[in-house]
């Protein structure tokens, strides 16, 4: 009889400590927004807007009222559950005091049970005290365990808004060439697309493109999200983002994917200069690997900002200490946020976009690009590869004038070019045979 009562009493007290069920994520639900059907996952709600991640990783948002009645019902439940979860996350202390209250109640009922036992079975007072103390200890242990449970970082959907001053510090060493501004959503970076360091020297696989200025200003500025969020499924740079920039260096120059659409590493195949850059088909200069040379001017600040809103640090942590272990994306959680690190070997910077990005619907993977994305403008037809040529010198020959020297079969060739402020460009090509041709182009 005594053992039976003890068993039920034990069951009663432990039931009080059972956890509330975990949240089960929804999968591929069909949502009807203004009559249009989309399939995706509910991500979050903010400012009365609901964010849905589509099957292709794209994130769309719409006011709750635009969803069908059925959707609204289930979404309202999810939003309420998410709000509850956030409240619980923020109030671990409070919930631990509730636990304490239930522990006291349990102890009270348990003592009542034991007094009943004492009445029935006439147990000695010392033995009763011993049982009470043991149970009290057990309850306290339960309470302690409950209080130290921390939310799983993977369930975290939002990261604190980035302080614009933090990004400002990344671009401040190049203030004379880079202009910055911000609104509630993005931090904007303006530049003319030309770095202040030398370029092109060291390239051994050259497409005959040369650097000219680009108009990355106004509505064509680079945009860094100020409210980064972790992606449910980070998109790998091996199968995505072969088009456009994925990060912006401190000098306002874009950083592209290290791989081309054939999976070749631009650095390994000799396409890059000593600074990790080269020119695209619009004569637009950009990097393809992490420009670690910016560590010299960056101090302990990041050496670039990724287009998902997370910073890319060099070989040190923000406090100057050695880099902590990196995850599969070449980054890690750090003091409530996330950042990447630049490395000298692949993936060089992020292996995947840990943060959410918006994809240009017009560009299917792997040539998908992140939007907003500044555009380049070509002034002449794209060049062809000049097999066997290596770029041996590049110098400024005047205001808005450059001379590129290449070596092919031990002979030297040149591209001398210049432009005026009205957008008129003059290119003189001097081949290794000494023949010279001049072409003029105007930027429209
Ligand atoms: Zn490139
Ligand atoms: Zn770090």
XYZ file of C-alpha atoms and ligand atoms in Angstrom:
446
model
C 0.000 0.000 0.000
C 2.750 2.441 1.000
C 4.741 1.744 -2.173
C 1.685 2.228 -4.337
C 0.996 5.661 -2.815
C 4.666 6.599 -3.227
C 4.563 5.586 -6.898
C 1.489 7.736 -7.664
C 2.905 10.649 -5.731
C 6.136 10.395 -7.751
C 4.172 10.300 -11.006
C 2.176 13.355 -9.962
C 5.225 15.507 -9.163
C 7.170 14.587 -12.309
C 4.172 15.308 -14.552
C 4.384 18.918 -13.437
C 7.832 19.082 -15.034
C 7.001 17.603 -18.396
C 8.038 19.954 -21.223
C 5.546 21.556 -23.547
C 5.820 19.920 -26.985
C 8.426 21.273 -29.407
C 7.337 23.305 -32.414
C 7.097 21.234 -35.534
C 8.121 23.140 -38.676
C 5.625 23.166 -41.541
C 6.716 21.757 -44.869
C 5.720 22.862 -48.364
C 2.319 24.293 -47.487
C 0.281 25.757 -50.337
C -0.531 29.377 -49.554
C -3.075 31.379 -51.520
C -2.116 35.048 -51.687
C -4.645 37.278 -53.467
C -5.928 34.208 -55.312
C -2.446 33.108 -56.436
C -1.071 29.825 -55.116
C 2.506 29.492 -53.866
C 4.170 26.628 -52.027
C 6.570 27.327 -49.207
C 7.371 27.575 -45.540
C 6.217 30.140 -43.066
C 9.304 32.025 -41.839
C 8.180 34.895 -39.665
C 5.908 37.893 -39.390
C 6.928 41.480 -38.947
C 4.970 44.742 -39.088
C 1.759 42.827 -39.979
C 3.525 41.203 -42.924
C 3.966 37.466 -43.295
C 7.235 36.134 -44.783
C 7.079 32.887 -46.752
C 10.163 31.068 -48.039
C 9.330 29.465 -51.394
C 10.632 26.022 -52.398
C 13.387 27.697 -54.474
C 14.700 29.574 -51.442
C 13.210 32.932 -52.460
C 11.494 34.861 -49.705
C 8.253 36.704 -50.364
C 6.150 38.765 -48.005
C 2.502 39.828 -47.996
C 0.076 41.328 -45.468
C -1.821 38.647 -43.514
C -5.110 39.902 -45.003
C -3.953 38.998 -48.536
C -3.908 35.292 -47.607
C -6.940 33.006 -47.988
C -9.215 32.540 -44.975
C -7.884 29.018 -44.355
C -4.263 30.261 -44.541
C -5.050 33.150 -42.223
C -6.343 30.736 -39.608
C -3.234 28.546 -39.585
C -0.870 31.532 -39.982
C -2.425 33.308 -36.991
C -1.754 30.199 -34.910
C 1.869 30.070 -36.091
C 2.407 33.774 -35.435
C 0.939 33.387 -31.939
C 3.180 30.344 -31.304
C 6.243 32.272 -32.525
C 5.389 35.247 -30.302
C 4.998 32.865 -27.374
C 8.367 31.272 -28.152
C 10.027 34.698 -28.250
C 8.426 35.632 -24.951
C 9.711 32.379 -23.429
C 13.179 33.034 -24.834
C 13.252 36.492 -23.310
C 11.835 35.472 -19.986
C 13.858 32.462 -18.907
C 14.191 34.072 -15.472
C 10.458 34.534 -15.077
C 9.712 30.984 -16.157
C 12.243 29.706 -13.633
C 10.334 31.501 -10.859
C 7.135 29.830 -12.071
C 9.006 26.529 -11.838
C 9.941 27.395 -8.277
C 6.271 28.021 -7.472
C 5.257 24.658 -8.913
C 8.119 23.029 -7.007
C 6.790 24.488 -3.724
C 3.269 23.305 -4.597
C 4.556 19.819 -5.458
C 6.452 19.692 -2.195
C 3.323 20.749 -0.313
C 1.176 18.045 -1.910
C 3.919 15.491 -1.462
C 4.224 16.261 2.239
C 0.433 15.886 2.474
C 0.744 12.444 0.906
C 3.490 11.487 3.301
C 1.462 12.611 6.298
C -1.336 10.373 5.017
C 1.180 7.514 4.794
C 2.323 8.304 8.309
C -1.303 8.176 9.516
C -1.894 4.846 7.742
C 1.427 3.094 8.203
C 2.817 5.002 11.170
C 6.318 5.716 9.730
C 8.838 7.230 12.136
C 9.326 11.038 12.027
C 13.049 10.757 11.060
C 12.239 8.515 8.123
C 9.540 10.977 6.992
C 12.011 13.884 7.136
C 14.524 11.880 5.107
C 11.956 11.176 2.344
C 10.842 14.847 2.298
C 14.426 16.108 1.992
C 15.200 13.652 -0.823
C 12.114 14.672 -2.784
C 12.862 18.364 -2.154
C 16.366 17.848 -3.517
C 15.000 16.084 -6.578
C 12.585 18.941 -7.270
C 15.304 21.543 -6.878
C 17.491 19.648 -9.367
C 14.578 19.621 -11.827
C 14.127 23.348 -11.413
C 17.837 24.032 -11.981
C 17.889 21.907 -15.137
C 14.839 23.732 -16.455
C 16.346 27.167 -15.803
C 19.588 26.574 -17.762
C 17.861 25.350 -20.934
C 18.797 27.875 -23.647
C 17.022 28.247 -26.991
C 18.543 26.243 -29.834
C 20.416 28.787 -32.034
C 19.033 27.050 -35.139
C 15.499 28.053 -34.229
C 16.570 31.700 -34.153
C 15.079 33.516 -37.124
C 16.119 37.073 -36.436
C 19.443 38.698 -35.618
C 19.701 42.136 -34.087
C 19.604 44.965 -36.618
C 23.103 45.973 -37.716
C 24.199 49.360 -36.450
C 24.913 51.443 -39.605
C 27.983 52.827 -37.772
C 29.408 49.289 -37.761
C 29.250 49.089 -41.586
C 30.376 52.706 -41.888
C 33.623 51.722 -40.118
C 34.273 49.038 -42.769
C 34.186 51.616 -45.586
C 35.735 54.576 -43.741
C 39.386 53.812 -44.753
C 38.334 54.603 -48.356
C 36.144 57.606 -47.584
C 37.689 59.681 -50.365
C 36.578 57.135 -53.004
C 33.512 55.589 -51.413
C 30.283 57.310 -50.391
C 27.866 55.694 -47.959
C 24.302 56.285 -46.779
C 21.500 54.175 -45.323
C 17.776 53.902 -44.740
C 15.800 51.444 -42.571
C 16.451 48.478 -44.849
C 19.827 48.869 -46.526
C 23.253 50.404 -46.121
C 24.280 51.823 -49.526
C 27.803 51.968 -50.927
C 28.709 54.182 -53.865
C 31.930 53.994 -55.864
C 33.287 54.469 -59.385
C 34.374 50.825 -59.530
C 38.100 51.584 -59.648
C 40.344 50.604 -56.725
C 43.173 52.814 -55.491
C 45.649 49.891 -55.548
C 47.273 48.788 -58.799
C 45.438 46.232 -60.934
C 45.754 43.517 -63.574
C 49.427 42.569 -63.023
C 49.838 38.811 -62.528
C 46.954 37.672 -64.743
C 47.962 34.704 -66.933
C 44.515 33.935 -68.371
C 43.237 37.165 -69.872
C 40.032 37.948 -71.784
C 41.425 41.290 -73.063
C 39.210 43.305 -70.710
C 40.662 46.369 -68.981
C 39.331 48.364 -66.020
C 37.156 51.405 -66.681
C 34.941 53.360 -64.264
C 31.430 52.164 -63.466
C 28.585 54.242 -62.108
C 27.772 52.530 -58.808
C 25.908 55.580 -57.487
C 22.360 56.684 -56.681
C 19.848 53.922 -57.429
C 22.731 51.814 -58.804
C 24.620 51.700 -55.483
C 25.541 48.455 -53.729
C 23.075 47.514 -50.982
C 23.845 45.652 -47.743
C 20.768 44.514 -45.755
C 20.664 46.075 -42.276
C 18.363 43.373 -40.873
C 20.203 40.123 -41.614
C 18.341 36.882 -40.961
C 19.566 33.311 -40.933
C 18.425 31.277 -43.933
C 16.607 28.002 -43.284
C 18.654 26.430 -46.089
C 21.852 28.382 -46.829
C 22.477 28.476 -50.591
C 25.881 27.061 -51.572
C 28.207 29.201 -53.696
C 29.105 26.021 -55.608
C 25.650 25.862 -57.171
C 24.445 29.467 -56.906
C 25.439 33.094 -57.477
C 27.595 32.615 -60.597
C 26.231 35.999 -61.649
C 26.737 39.311 -59.879
C 28.404 40.249 -56.627
C 28.136 38.320 -53.350
C 30.029 40.832 -51.169
C 31.433 44.373 -51.261
C 35.037 45.226 -50.338
C 35.933 48.314 -48.213
C 36.906 50.246 -51.369
C 33.432 49.818 -52.904
C 34.577 47.108 -55.340
C 32.293 44.064 -55.678
C 33.438 40.536 -54.829
C 32.122 37.765 -57.101
C 31.881 33.995 -56.708
C 35.353 32.325 -56.741
C 33.970 29.734 -59.173
C 32.729 30.270 -62.721
C 29.756 28.377 -64.191
C 32.068 25.520 -65.220
C 33.094 25.090 -61.581
C 36.602 26.461 -62.230
C 38.349 28.459 -59.518
C 39.279 31.839 -61.076
C 42.353 32.136 -58.839
C 43.683 28.631 -59.631
C 43.283 29.065 -63.417
C 45.270 32.324 -63.435
C 42.430 34.739 -64.162
C 43.194 36.979 -61.196
C 45.755 39.685 -60.568
C 47.925 40.043 -57.447
C 44.997 41.661 -55.619
C 42.491 38.892 -56.393
C 40.671 40.833 -59.098
C 40.177 41.208 -62.847
C 37.717 42.750 -65.288
C 34.407 41.402 -66.502
C 32.796 41.702 -69.913
C 31.809 45.314 -69.180
C 35.458 46.191 -68.334
C 34.235 46.202 -64.743
C 36.893 45.472 -62.126
C 35.922 43.016 -59.371
C 37.462 40.476 -57.003
C 36.821 36.739 -57.059
C 38.587 35.812 -53.821
C 38.689 37.482 -50.416
C 40.813 40.620 -50.682
C 42.878 39.798 -47.592
C 45.205 42.728 -48.414
C 42.557 44.978 -46.827
C 43.521 43.586 -43.410
C 46.310 46.193 -43.466
C 43.789 49.075 -43.477
C 40.849 47.354 -41.756
C 42.450 46.851 -38.325
C 40.017 44.635 -36.415
C 37.096 45.589 -38.683
C 35.668 43.264 -41.349
C 37.413 43.219 -44.741
C 34.076 43.085 -46.602
C 30.316 42.926 -46.129
C 28.390 40.045 -47.689
C 25.152 40.757 -49.563
C 23.217 38.741 -46.954
C 24.151 41.440 -44.416
C 26.789 39.477 -42.499
C 30.378 40.761 -42.202
C 33.464 38.961 -43.529
C 36.431 39.189 -41.182
C 40.039 38.471 -42.104
C 42.284 36.136 -40.156
C 41.305 37.496 -36.732
C 38.229 37.758 -34.554
C 36.743 41.234 -33.881
C 38.723 41.421 -30.601
C 42.011 40.726 -32.400
C 42.331 37.132 -31.170
C 42.966 34.124 -33.433
C 40.050 32.857 -35.542
C 37.756 30.435 -33.722
C 36.740 27.165 -35.445
C 34.715 27.733 -38.628
C 31.531 25.955 -39.696
C 30.812 24.495 -43.147
C 29.995 27.998 -44.465
C 33.388 29.435 -43.411
C 31.809 31.369 -40.556
C 30.381 31.046 -37.087
C 27.982 32.494 -34.543
C 29.678 35.241 -32.625
C 28.136 37.133 -29.703
C 24.534 36.797 -30.879
C 25.248 37.384 -34.549
C 26.989 35.584 -37.382
C 30.064 36.384 -39.450
C 32.306 34.787 -42.057
C 36.081 34.663 -42.218
C 38.304 35.094 -45.241
C 40.777 32.303 -45.933
C 43.608 31.946 -48.448
C 42.113 28.707 -49.817
C 38.651 27.800 -51.159
C 35.982 28.806 -50.234
C 38.056 32.031 -49.600
C 35.043 33.611 -47.876
C 31.505 32.240 -47.471
C 30.920 28.678 -48.681
C 27.177 29.366 -48.657
C 24.977 32.338 -47.910
C 24.208 31.794 -44.225
C 21.787 34.710 -44.347
C 18.623 35.089 -46.342
C 18.988 36.721 -49.730
C 16.475 37.773 -52.353
C 17.063 36.148 -55.726
C 16.498 37.786 -59.083
C 13.569 35.797 -60.533
C 14.998 36.328 -64.039
C 18.215 34.408 -63.287
C 17.942 30.630 -62.692
C 20.661 28.803 -60.688
C 23.608 28.486 -60.918
C 23.607 31.881 -62.678
C 21.166 33.296 -60.150
C 22.044 36.648 -58.680
C 21.180 38.417 -55.483
C 19.036 41.534 -55.717
C 19.298 44.445 -55.276
C 22.430 44.323 -57.404
C 24.235 47.263 -58.987
C 24.504 47.019 -62.764
C 27.610 47.387 -64.881
C 27.488 48.993 -68.292
C 29.562 47.770 -71.235
C 30.800 50.303 -73.792
C 32.358 47.848 -76.275
C 31.874 44.215 -77.319
C 33.377 41.669 -74.889
C 36.940 40.557 -75.630
C 38.225 37.071 -76.485
C 40.806 35.127 -74.473
C 44.385 35.930 -75.556
C 45.939 32.505 -75.076
C 49.426 32.462 -73.553
C 49.468 36.165 -72.653
C 50.354 37.363 -69.162
C 49.884 40.887 -67.908
C 53.244 42.269 -66.858
C 52.571 45.945 -66.154
C 49.745 48.374 -65.609
C 50.209 52.078 -65.086
C 48.481 55.414 -64.975
C 49.623 57.560 -67.895
C 47.575 60.674 -67.168
C 44.192 61.799 -65.885
C 41.708 59.029 -66.747
C 44.399 57.256 -68.786
C 45.993 53.823 -68.349
C 48.485 51.611 -70.144
C 48.350 47.842 -69.809
C 51.397 45.822 -70.867
C 51.217 42.117 -71.635
C 53.802 39.582 -72.705
C 53.099 36.911 -75.303
C 55.861 34.661 -76.707
C 58.442 37.009 -75.124
C 57.017 39.949 -77.122
C 55.266 42.880 -75.526
C 51.852 44.204 -76.442
C 49.855 47.135 -75.029
C 46.384 48.475 -74.503
C 46.545 52.234 -74.003
C 43.222 53.794 -73.167
C 41.618 56.904 -71.725
C 38.258 58.603 -71.316
C 36.793 62.059 -70.807
C 34.049 63.217 -68.466
C 31.445 63.068 -71.263
C 31.876 59.273 -71.434
C 34.021 59.109 -74.604
C 36.555 56.270 -74.455
C 39.575 55.798 -76.726
C 41.363 52.411 -76.849
C 44.657 51.916 -78.733
C 45.685 48.273 -79.118
C 49.342 47.667 -79.954
C 49.882 43.988 -80.845
C 53.087 41.984 -80.253
C 53.760 42.524 -83.966
C 53.852 46.271 -83.358
C 50.638 46.971 -85.291
C 48.370 49.576 -83.747
C 44.587 50.035 -83.995
C 42.465 52.676 -82.297
C 38.768 52.342 -81.442
C 36.436 54.946 -79.944
C 33.351 54.215 -77.881
C 30.786 56.372 -76.094
C 28.929 55.393 -72.955
C 25.215 55.803 -73.454
Zn 35.192 37.951 -62.982
Zn 34.952 34.954 -36.161
